[in-house]
GROMACS .gro file of C-alpha atoms in nm:
model
  257
    1MET     CA    1  13.175  12.365 -28.407
    2GLY     CA    2  13.128  12.189 -28.080
    3SER     CA    3  13.060  12.513 -27.897
    4ALA     CA    4  12.783  12.610 -28.139
    5ALA     CA    5  12.616  12.267 -28.104
    6ASP     CA    6  12.634  12.286 -27.726
    7ALA     CA    7  12.475  12.629 -27.726
    8ALA     CA    8  12.194  12.509 -27.953
    9GLY     CA    9  12.127  12.209 -27.724
   10GLN     CA   10  12.112  12.427 -27.415
   11GLN     CA   11  11.866  12.663 -27.587
   12GLN     CA   12  11.645  12.365 -27.682
   13ASN     CA   13  11.647  12.240 -27.322
   14ARG     CA   14  11.542  12.585 -27.197
   15ASN     CA   15  11.257  12.595 -27.449
   16THR     CA   16  11.140  12.246 -27.341
   17SER     CA   17  11.148  12.343 -26.972
   18ALA     CA   18  10.945  12.656 -27.046
   19GLN     CA   19  10.685  12.454 -27.238
   20ASN     CA   20  10.654  12.202 -26.951
   21ALA     CA   21  10.607  12.483 -26.698
   22GLN     CA   22  10.332  12.639 -26.912
   23ALA     CA   23  10.157  12.299 -26.943
   24GLN     CA   24  10.165  12.250 -26.566
   25GLN     CA   25  10.016  12.596 -26.513
   26ARG     CA   26   9.730  12.517 -26.755
   27VAL     CA   27   9.655  12.188 -26.574
   28ALA     CA   28   9.653  12.359 -26.234
   29ALA     CA   29   9.415  12.627 -26.364
   30ARG     CA   30   9.156  12.374 -26.482
   31PRO     CA   31   8.851  12.321 -26.249
   32ALA     CA   32   8.859  11.995 -26.055
   33THR     CA   33   8.627  11.721 -26.178
   34THR     CA   34   8.483  11.438 -25.973
   35ARG     CA   35   8.406  11.101 -26.118
   36PRO     CA   36   8.053  10.990 -26.042
   37ALA     CA   37   8.032  10.709 -25.789
   38THR     CA   38   7.952  10.370 -25.928
   39THR     CA   39   7.646  10.181 -25.819
   40ARG     CA   40   7.860   9.945 -25.613
   41GLN     CA   41   8.036  10.231 -25.433
   42ALA     CA   42   7.705  10.401 -25.354
   43THR     CA   43   7.562  10.078 -25.220
   44THR     CA   44   7.868  10.029 -24.996
   45ARG     CA   45   7.837  10.381 -24.853
   46GLN     CA   46   7.467  10.329 -24.783
   47ALA     CA   47   7.544  10.003 -24.605
   48ALA     CA   48   7.806  10.176 -24.390
   49THR     CA   49   7.552  10.426 -24.257
   50ARG     CA   50   7.243  10.204 -24.236
   51HIS     CA   51   7.099  10.159 -23.888
   52VAL     CA   52   6.895   9.862 -23.772
   53VAL     CA   53   6.689   9.859 -23.453
   54GLN     CA   54   6.617   9.521 -23.300
   55GLY     CA   55   6.530   9.424 -22.944
   56GLY     CA   56   6.546   9.786 -22.832
   57THR     CA   57   6.916   9.821 -22.921
   58ARG     CA   58   7.039  10.036 -23.213
   59ALA     CA   59   7.319   9.879 -23.413
   60THR     CA   60   7.517  10.016 -23.709
   61ALA     CA   61   7.611   9.789 -23.996
   62PRO     CA   62   7.990   9.799 -24.053
   63ALA     CA   63   8.132   9.949 -24.373
   64GLY     CA   64   8.154   9.704 -24.659
   65ARG     CA   65   7.873   9.480 -24.529
   66THR     CA   66   7.522   9.499 -24.658
   67GLY     CA   67   7.370   9.229 -24.436
   68GLU     CA   68   7.177   9.267 -24.112
   69PRO     CA   69   7.381   9.309 -23.791
   70ALA     CA   70   7.453   8.987 -23.610
   71LEU     CA   71   7.291   8.912 -23.276
   72THR     CA   72   7.500   8.892 -22.959
   73PRO     CA   73   7.454   8.967 -22.590
   74VAL     CA   74   7.505   9.320 -22.460
   75SER     CA   75   7.695   9.400 -22.141
   76PHE     CA   76   7.426   9.564 -21.925
   77ARG     CA   77   7.192   9.293 -21.796
   78GLY     CA   78   6.887   9.516 -21.772
   79ALA     CA   79   6.939   9.665 -22.116
   80ALA     CA   80   6.964   9.334 -22.300
   81LEU     CA   81   6.595   9.335 -22.378
   82GLY     CA   82   6.324   9.587 -22.438
   83GLY     CA   83   6.102   9.376 -22.215
   84THR     CA   84   5.732   9.314 -22.269
   85PRO     CA   85   5.442   9.561 -22.284
   86ILE     CA   86   5.243   9.643 -21.973
   87LEU     CA   87   4.868   9.628 -22.025
   88HIS     CA   88   4.645   9.915 -21.921
   89VAL     CA   89   4.456   9.860 -21.595
   90ALA     CA   90   4.170  10.107 -21.561
   91GLN     CA   91   4.084  10.010 -21.204
   92SER     CA   92   4.278  10.221 -20.953
   93ALA     CA   93   4.144  10.091 -20.620
   94GLY     CA   94   4.005   9.780 -20.456
   95LEU     CA   95   4.268   9.545 -20.603
   96SER     CA   96   4.511   9.314 -20.431
   97CYS     CA   97   4.855   9.263 -20.583
   98VAL     CA   98   4.784   8.929 -20.754
   99PRO     CA   99   4.486   9.028 -20.974
  100PHE     CA  100   4.660   9.354 -21.061
  101ALA     CA  101   4.973   9.169 -21.177
  102ARG     CA  102   4.761   8.933 -21.388
  103MET     CA  103   4.571   9.224 -21.545
  104ALA     CA  104   4.887   9.427 -21.615
  105THR     CA  105   5.086   9.139 -21.768
  106GLY     CA  106   4.833   8.885 -21.892
  107MET     CA  107   5.035   8.615 -21.716
  108GLN     CA  108   4.831   8.321 -21.592
  109ILE     CA  109   4.988   8.217 -21.262
  110SER     CA  110   4.771   8.082 -20.982
  111GLY     CA  111   4.796   8.104 -20.605
  112ASP     CA  112   4.892   8.366 -20.350
  113ALA     CA  113   5.179   8.600 -20.427
  114ARG     CA  114   5.416   8.394 -20.210
  115LEU     CA  115   5.353   8.093 -20.440
  116TRP     CA  116   5.400   8.267 -20.775
  117TRP     CA  117   5.772   8.193 -20.799
  118TYR     CA  118   5.718   7.819 -20.764
  119ASN     CA  119   5.396   7.806 -20.964
  120ALA     CA  120   5.564   7.984 -21.256
  121ALA     CA  121   5.835   7.717 -21.281
  122GLY     CA  122   5.819   7.527 -21.610
  123SER     CA  123   5.574   7.776 -21.762
  124TYR     CA  124   5.749   8.112 -21.742
  125ALA     CA  125   6.117   8.203 -21.750
  126ARG     CA  126   6.265   8.322 -21.420
  127GLY     CA  127   6.584   8.497 -21.322
  128ASN     CA  128   6.758   8.759 -21.110
  129ALA     CA  129   6.796   9.044 -21.361
  130PRO     CA  130   6.523   9.310 -21.390
  131GLU     CA  131   6.330   9.345 -21.714
  132ARG     CA  132   6.037   9.565 -21.812
  133GLY     CA  133   5.709   9.374 -21.791
  134SER     CA  134   5.849   9.110 -21.556
  135VAL     CA  135   5.708   9.041 -21.210
  136LEU     CA  136   5.915   9.092 -20.897
  137ALA     CA  137   5.814   8.813 -20.658
  138PHE     CA  138   5.844   8.887 -20.286
  139LYS     CA  139   5.878   8.612 -20.028
  140SER     CA  140   5.648   8.575 -19.731
  141SER     CA  141   5.793   8.769 -19.439
  142GLY     CA  142   5.694   8.950 -19.119
  143GLY     CA  143   5.359   9.121 -19.164
  144MET     CA  144   5.346   9.013 -19.529
  145ARG     CA  145   5.257   8.647 -19.479
  146ARG     CA  146   5.105   8.604 -19.826
  147GLY     CA  147   5.399   8.760 -20.007
  148HIS     CA  148   5.367   9.025 -20.275
  149VAL     CA  149   5.405   9.065 -20.652
  150ALA     CA  150   5.480   9.383 -20.848
  151VAL     CA  151   5.521   9.459 -21.219
  152VAL     CA  152   5.847   9.617 -21.336
  153SER     CA  153   5.763   9.928 -21.537
  154ARG     CA  154   6.118  10.056 -21.590
  155VAL     CA  155   6.475   9.944 -21.534
  156VAL     CA  156   6.677  10.243 -21.416
  157ASN     CA  157   7.003  10.056 -21.356
  158ASP     CA  158   7.130   9.728 -21.208
  159ARG     CA  159   7.026   9.837 -20.860
  160THR     CA  160   6.714  10.048 -20.921
  161ILE     CA  161   6.379   9.979 -21.086
  162LEU     CA  162   6.033  10.133 -21.096
  163ILE     CA  163   5.730   9.914 -21.033
  164ASP     CA  164   5.353   9.926 -21.069
  165HIS     CA  165   5.164   9.739 -20.799
  166SER     CA  166   4.859   9.737 -20.580
  167ASN     CA  167   4.761   9.688 -20.217
  168TRP     CA  168   5.085   9.820 -20.069
  169ALA     CA  169   4.982  10.042 -19.780
  170GLY     CA  170   5.180  10.342 -19.668
  171PRO     CA  171   5.142  10.697 -19.533
  172GLY     CA  172   4.825  10.838 -19.689
  173ILE     CA  173   4.771  10.527 -19.904
  174ARG     CA  174   4.477  10.293 -19.853
  175ARG     CA  175   4.490   9.918 -19.896
  176GLY     CA  176   4.391   9.816 -20.247
  177THR     CA  177   4.526  10.135 -20.409
  178VAL     CA  178   4.709  10.100 -20.741
  179MET     CA  179   5.045  10.282 -20.745
  180ARG     CA  180   5.265  10.338 -21.048
  181GLY     CA  181   5.630  10.435 -21.083
  182VAL     CA  182   5.726  10.325 -20.732
  183THR     CA  183   6.102  10.306 -20.673
  184VAL     CA  184   6.259   9.980 -20.556
  185ILE     CA  185   6.630   9.937 -20.483
  186ASP     CA  186   6.833   9.618 -20.463
  187VAL     CA  187   7.036   9.589 -20.142
  188SER     CA  188   7.151   9.229 -20.183
  189ASP     CA  189   7.522   9.152 -20.155
  190ARG     CA  190   7.539   8.982 -20.496
  191ASN     CA  191   7.310   9.219 -20.686
  192ASP     CA  192   7.065   8.933 -20.742
  193TRP     CA  193   6.754   9.117 -20.615
  194THR     CA  194   6.694   8.877 -20.328
  195ALA     CA  195   6.682   9.166 -20.079
  196VAL     CA  196   6.503   9.489 -20.169
  197ARG     CA  197   6.370   9.810 -20.018
  198VAL     CA  198   6.053   9.976 -20.143
  199GLN     CA  199   5.962  10.343 -20.159
  200VAL     CA  200   5.748  10.452 -19.864
  201GLY     CA  201   5.421  10.623 -19.954
  202TRP     CA  202   5.451  10.891 -20.220
  203ASP     CA  203   5.802  10.992 -20.118
  204ASN     CA  204   6.056  10.841 -20.359
  205ASP     CA  205   6.344  10.948 -20.135
  206SER     CA  206   6.227  10.741 -19.838
  207PHE     CA  207   6.250  10.361 -19.821
  208GLY     CA  208   6.116  10.101 -19.579
  209ARG     CA  209   6.270   9.790 -19.431
  210VAL     CA  210   6.448   9.519 -19.626
  211TYR     CA  211   6.215   9.262 -19.787
  212PRO     CA  212   6.332   8.920 -19.908
  213ALA     CA  213   6.250   8.839 -20.271
  214TYR     CA  214   6.289   8.542 -20.507
  215GLY     CA  215   6.369   8.733 -20.825
  216PHE     CA  216   6.185   8.810 -21.148
  217ILE     CA  217   5.927   8.611 -21.340
  218TYR     CA  218   5.955   8.701 -21.709
  219ASN     CA  219   5.654   8.729 -21.934
  220ARG     CA  220   5.775   8.468 -22.183
  221PRO     CA  221   5.778   8.089 -22.194
  222HIS     CA  222   6.034   7.895 -21.996
  223GLY     CA  223   6.348   7.840 -22.207
  224ALA     CA  224   6.265   8.112 -22.461
  225ARG     CA  225   6.553   8.226 -22.680
  226ILE     CA  226   6.693   8.573 -22.608
  227LEU     CA  227   6.872   8.761 -22.886
  228THR     CA  228   7.004   9.117 -22.895
  229ALA     CA  229   7.129   9.326 -23.187
  230GLN     CA  230   7.498   9.401 -23.240
  231ALA     CA  231   7.731   9.377 -23.539
  232GLU     CA  232   7.916   9.058 -23.452
  233PRO     CA  233   7.880   8.688 -23.541
  234MET     CA  234   7.556   8.533 -23.419
  235GLN     CA  235   7.550   8.381 -23.073
  236GLU     CA  236   7.265   8.237 -22.869
  237VAL     CA  237   7.218   8.361 -22.515
  238ALA     CA  238   6.990   8.076 -22.417
  239GLU     CA  239   6.891   7.758 -22.593
  240ALA     CA  240   6.523   7.687 -22.643
  241PRO     CA  241   6.287   7.553 -22.909
  242SER     CA  242   6.118   7.801 -23.139
  243PRO     CA  243   5.774   7.910 -23.015
  244HIS     CA  244   5.636   7.782 -23.347
  245VAL     CA  245   5.782   7.433 -23.323
  246LEU     CA  246   5.467   7.278 -23.179
  247GLN     CA  247   5.254   7.434 -23.452
  248HIS     CA  248   5.483   7.293 -23.722
  249GLU     CA  249   5.480   6.949 -23.560
  250ARG     CA  250   5.100   6.943 -23.541
  251LEU     CA  251   5.075   7.052 -23.905
  252ALA     CA  252   5.322   6.780 -24.011
  253GLN     CA  253   5.125   6.515 -23.823
  254THR     CA  254   4.800   6.630 -23.982
  255LEU     CA  255   4.945   6.623 -24.336
  256GLY     CA  256   5.103   6.284 -24.274
  257ARG     CA  257   4.772   6.114 -24.192
   0.00000   0.00000   0.00000
């Protein structure tokens, strides 16, 4: 009796195993289905791939965040900013360096080139890092008693820039000629652009003597805030009032009367 019951149980187990195997085969043979993404999931994926361009730097929003990238400094000094536009100067001859710099930047600084650094104090920001649209101010030296000013047209790296300027004589170049894309290299010990060499004539592989310089006059108000784009918590590079503060104060005074 026991042997017959055991045999029947074993047969039932074999039948159950066979049925399970057939069910697994049917499941494996079915085509795979994909659940449609929810609105929230789609929004998250879009946020992970969204790019924001601000201040000339491209930043990618991190996955899971839908807000704008935070603003923090970047490592390369010359790349921190896109700089300011350079205005078109149609005149190509008969200009000294000072009027050309005014026409190309719109900056209103008075005096000879050797005085620009001091006359810009309190009105324009100044520093020792190159920036497009800024003015490189040369000191008075040797045969350049009145100094010189040149507009930075491109920052190549921390030690090399291209400038647009006028009235810089050289082989085959007359006084008063406007030159663009002239190479200038920094040869100062501290990379602060206080000693530079300028391309000679039209040959960008040949450089003249070392000229002393003050640094760069930036085409923005003294104390202006500088922000760059990067996906990190917000930090201020420099403290300064908003350029619209004075307008708001005047409006408040007018309404309060």
